[in-house]
Short mmCIF file of C-alpha atoms in Angstrom, two decimals:
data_model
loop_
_atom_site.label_atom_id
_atom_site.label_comp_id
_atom_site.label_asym_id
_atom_site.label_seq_id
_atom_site.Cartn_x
_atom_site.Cartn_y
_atom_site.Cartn_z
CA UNK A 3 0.00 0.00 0.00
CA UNK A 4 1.00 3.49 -0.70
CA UNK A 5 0.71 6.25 1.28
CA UNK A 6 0.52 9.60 0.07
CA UNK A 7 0.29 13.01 1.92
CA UNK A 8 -2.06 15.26 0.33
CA UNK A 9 -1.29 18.56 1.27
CA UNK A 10 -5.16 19.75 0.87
CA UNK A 11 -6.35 17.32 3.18
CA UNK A 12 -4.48 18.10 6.42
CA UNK A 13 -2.27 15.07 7.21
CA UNK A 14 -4.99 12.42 5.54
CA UNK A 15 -3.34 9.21 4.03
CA UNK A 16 -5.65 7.25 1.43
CA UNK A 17 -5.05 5.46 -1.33
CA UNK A 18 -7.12 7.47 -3.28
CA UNK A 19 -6.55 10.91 -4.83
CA UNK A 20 -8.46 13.18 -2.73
CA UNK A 21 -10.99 10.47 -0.93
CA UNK A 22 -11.26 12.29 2.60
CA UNK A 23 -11.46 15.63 0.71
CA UNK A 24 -14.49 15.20 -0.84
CA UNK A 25 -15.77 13.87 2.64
CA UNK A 26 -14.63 16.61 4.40
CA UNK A 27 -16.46 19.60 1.88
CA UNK A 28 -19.50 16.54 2.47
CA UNK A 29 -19.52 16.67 5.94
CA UNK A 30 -19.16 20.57 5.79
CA UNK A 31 -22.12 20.64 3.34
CA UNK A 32 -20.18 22.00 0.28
CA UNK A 33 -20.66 21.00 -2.71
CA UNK A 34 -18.25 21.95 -6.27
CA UNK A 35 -21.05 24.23 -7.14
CA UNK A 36 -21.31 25.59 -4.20
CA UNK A 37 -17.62 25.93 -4.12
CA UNK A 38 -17.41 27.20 -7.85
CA UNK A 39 -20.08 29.82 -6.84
CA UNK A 40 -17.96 31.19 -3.42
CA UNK A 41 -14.71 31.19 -5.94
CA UNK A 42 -16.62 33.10 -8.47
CA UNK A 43 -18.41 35.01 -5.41
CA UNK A 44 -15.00 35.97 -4.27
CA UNK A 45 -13.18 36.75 -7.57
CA UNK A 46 -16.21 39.39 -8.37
CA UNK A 47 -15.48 40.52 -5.33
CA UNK A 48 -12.00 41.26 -5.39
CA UNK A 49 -12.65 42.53 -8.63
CA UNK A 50 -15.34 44.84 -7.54
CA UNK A 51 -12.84 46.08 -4.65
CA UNK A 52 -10.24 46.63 -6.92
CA UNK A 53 -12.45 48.85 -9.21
CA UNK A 54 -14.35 50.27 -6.34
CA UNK A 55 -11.78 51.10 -3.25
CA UNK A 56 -8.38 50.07 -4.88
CA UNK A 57 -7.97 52.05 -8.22
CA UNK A 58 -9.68 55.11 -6.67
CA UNK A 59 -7.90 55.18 -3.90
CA UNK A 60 -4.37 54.66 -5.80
CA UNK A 61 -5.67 57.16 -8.50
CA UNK A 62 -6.19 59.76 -5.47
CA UNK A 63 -3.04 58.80 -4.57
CA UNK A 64 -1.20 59.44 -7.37
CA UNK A 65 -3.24 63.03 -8.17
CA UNK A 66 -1.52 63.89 -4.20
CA UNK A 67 1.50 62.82 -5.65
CA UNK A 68 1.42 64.94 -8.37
CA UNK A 69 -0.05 67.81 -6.71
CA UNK A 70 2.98 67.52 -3.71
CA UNK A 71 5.58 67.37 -7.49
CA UNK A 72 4.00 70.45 -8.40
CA UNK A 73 4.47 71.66 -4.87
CA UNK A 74 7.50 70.56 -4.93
CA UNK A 75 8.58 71.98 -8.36
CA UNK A 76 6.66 75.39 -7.80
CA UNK A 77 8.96 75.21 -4.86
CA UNK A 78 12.25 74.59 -6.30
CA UNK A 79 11.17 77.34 -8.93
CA UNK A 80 10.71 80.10 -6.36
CA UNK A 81 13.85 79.13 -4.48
CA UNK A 82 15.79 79.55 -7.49
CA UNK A 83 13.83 82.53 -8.05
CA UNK A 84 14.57 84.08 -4.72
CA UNK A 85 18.27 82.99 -5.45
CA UNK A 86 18.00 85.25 -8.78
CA UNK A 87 16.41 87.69 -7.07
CA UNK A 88 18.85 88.25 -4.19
CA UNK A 89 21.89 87.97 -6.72
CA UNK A 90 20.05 90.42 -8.67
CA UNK A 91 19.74 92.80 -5.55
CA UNK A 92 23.40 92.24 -4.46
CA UNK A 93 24.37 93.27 -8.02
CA UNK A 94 22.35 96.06 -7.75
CA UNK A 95 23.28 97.02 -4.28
CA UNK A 96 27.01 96.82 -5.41
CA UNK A 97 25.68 99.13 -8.27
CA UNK A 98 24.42 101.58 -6.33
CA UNK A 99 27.88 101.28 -4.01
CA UNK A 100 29.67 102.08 -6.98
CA UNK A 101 27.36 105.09 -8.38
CA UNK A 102 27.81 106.73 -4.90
CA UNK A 103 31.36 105.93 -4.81
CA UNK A 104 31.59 108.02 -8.43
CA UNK A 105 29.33 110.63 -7.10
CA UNK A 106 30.87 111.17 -4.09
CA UNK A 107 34.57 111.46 -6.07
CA UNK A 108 32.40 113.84 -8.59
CA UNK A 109 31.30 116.09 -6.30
CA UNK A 110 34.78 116.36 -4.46
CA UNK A 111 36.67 116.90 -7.73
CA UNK A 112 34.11 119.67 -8.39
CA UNK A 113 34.49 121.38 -4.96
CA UNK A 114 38.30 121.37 -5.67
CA UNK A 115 37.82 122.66 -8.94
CA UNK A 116 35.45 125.39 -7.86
CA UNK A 117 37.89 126.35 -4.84
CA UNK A 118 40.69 126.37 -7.26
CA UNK A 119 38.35 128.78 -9.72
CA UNK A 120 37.35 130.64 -5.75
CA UNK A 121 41.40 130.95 -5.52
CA UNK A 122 41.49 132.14 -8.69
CA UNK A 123 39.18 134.49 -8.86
CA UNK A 124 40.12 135.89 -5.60
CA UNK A 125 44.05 136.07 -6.86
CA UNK A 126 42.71 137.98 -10.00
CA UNK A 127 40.95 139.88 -7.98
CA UNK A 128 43.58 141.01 -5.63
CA UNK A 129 45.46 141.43 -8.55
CA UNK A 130 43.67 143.49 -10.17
CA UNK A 131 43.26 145.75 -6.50
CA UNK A 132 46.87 145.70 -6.27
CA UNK A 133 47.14 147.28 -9.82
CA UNK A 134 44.12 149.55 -9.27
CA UNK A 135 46.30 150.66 -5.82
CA UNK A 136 49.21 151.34 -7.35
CA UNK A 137 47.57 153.30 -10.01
CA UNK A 138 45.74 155.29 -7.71
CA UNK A 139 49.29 155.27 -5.52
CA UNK A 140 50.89 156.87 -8.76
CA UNK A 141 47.68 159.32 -9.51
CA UNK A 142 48.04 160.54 -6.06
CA UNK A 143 51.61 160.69 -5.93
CA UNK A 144 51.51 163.18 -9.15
CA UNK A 145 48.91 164.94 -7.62
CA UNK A 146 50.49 165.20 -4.73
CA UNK A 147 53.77 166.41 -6.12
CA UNK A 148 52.09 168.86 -8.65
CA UNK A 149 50.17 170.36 -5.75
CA UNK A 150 53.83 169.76 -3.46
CA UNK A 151 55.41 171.50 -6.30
CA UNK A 152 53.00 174.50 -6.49
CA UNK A 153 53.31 175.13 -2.98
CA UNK A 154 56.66 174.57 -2.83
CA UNK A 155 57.18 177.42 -5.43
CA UNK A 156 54.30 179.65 -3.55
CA UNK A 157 56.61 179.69 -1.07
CA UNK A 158 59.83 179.59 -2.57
CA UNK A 159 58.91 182.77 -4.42
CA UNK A 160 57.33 184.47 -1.51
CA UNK A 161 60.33 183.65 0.32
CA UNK A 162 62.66 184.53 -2.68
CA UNK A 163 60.66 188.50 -2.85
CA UNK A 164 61.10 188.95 0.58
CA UNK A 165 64.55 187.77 0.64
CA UNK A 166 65.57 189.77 -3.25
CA UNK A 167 62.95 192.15 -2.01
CA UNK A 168 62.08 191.54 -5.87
CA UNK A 169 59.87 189.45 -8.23
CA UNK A 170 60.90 186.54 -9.91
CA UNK A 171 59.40 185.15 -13.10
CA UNK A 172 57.57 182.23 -13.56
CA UNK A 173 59.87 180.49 -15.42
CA UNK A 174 62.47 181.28 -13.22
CA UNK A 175 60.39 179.48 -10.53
CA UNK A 176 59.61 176.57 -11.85
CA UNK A 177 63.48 175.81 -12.86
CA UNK A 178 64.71 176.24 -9.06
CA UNK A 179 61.41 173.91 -8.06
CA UNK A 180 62.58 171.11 -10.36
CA UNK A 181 66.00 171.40 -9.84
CA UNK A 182 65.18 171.10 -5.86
CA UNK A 183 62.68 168.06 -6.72
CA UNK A 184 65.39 166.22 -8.75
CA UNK A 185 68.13 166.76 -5.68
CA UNK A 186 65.02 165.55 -3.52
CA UNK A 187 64.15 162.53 -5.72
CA UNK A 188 68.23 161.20 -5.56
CA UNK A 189 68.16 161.39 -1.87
#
């Protein structure tokens, strides 16, 4: 006699293929139909889980998934955005470092130009005082000795009558005046 294990039969050994099987789904009160039908029963639904709870549930899954990727890549887009945008702000902030840099070496060059034109103008002006001094100086000095020289001959020939007890010409004047002036003048 054989013995055979059959592994749907929990430990049974029978000559037969499947003998206390068919006595155990007896004794249970299952039939193949009845067994076909619970198989069938059971495949419709797995299948009507799988189109009811299981695709639905992985489709909602996968629109979250896409939604967080397009979080995600929004995300990466304004960081690399804000990265742009604070390079951009550096560069301008270095810019505007630079612009008041120049201004600030504009304006001084053009405060030292204007106090070198200030200098100028002031030189050219004292200049031009020192000139108009000296010419006054020299227009006073000839009026001075023109009127020096008429008084000095007033009284020279007042002095000379009194001392000649006589009158002395004009001409005769005005030679002694110079010729005192130009002894004067060497002194």
């Amino acid at each position: 006699m054989i013995i055979e294990v059959n592994p749907f039969c929990w430990g049974v050994k029978s000559n037969m293929p499947f003998p206390i099987c068919e006595n155990v789904f007896e004794s249970l009160g299952l039939g193949w139909w009845e067994i076909l039908f619970h198989t069938v029963n059971l495949i419709i639904l797995v299948v009507a889980l799988w189109f009811l709870l299981f695709k639905p549930i992985k489709k909602m899954i996968r629109k979250h998934k896409e939604k967080l990727d397009d979080v995600f890549e929004k995300n990466k887009k304004l960081e690399s955005d804000a990265v742009k945008m604070k390079d951009e702000y550096a560069a301008l902030i270095e810019d505007a470092k630079k612009e008041a840099v120049k201004i600030s070496l504009e304006a001084a060059q053009n405060a030292k130009r204007k106090s070198e034109e200030t200098i100028e103008n002031a030189n050219i002006h004292a200049k031009n005082i020192i000139e108009e001094a000296k010419r006054e100086t020299k227009v006073e000095k000839e009026r001075l000795k023109s009127d020096f020289k008429d008084a000095v001959g007033k009284l020279g020939v007042e002095i000379a009558e009194k001392v000649l007890e006589r009158e002395i010409s004009e001409r005769d004047n005005n030679d002694i005046i110079d010729k005192c002036l130009k002894e004067w003048e060497d002194e």
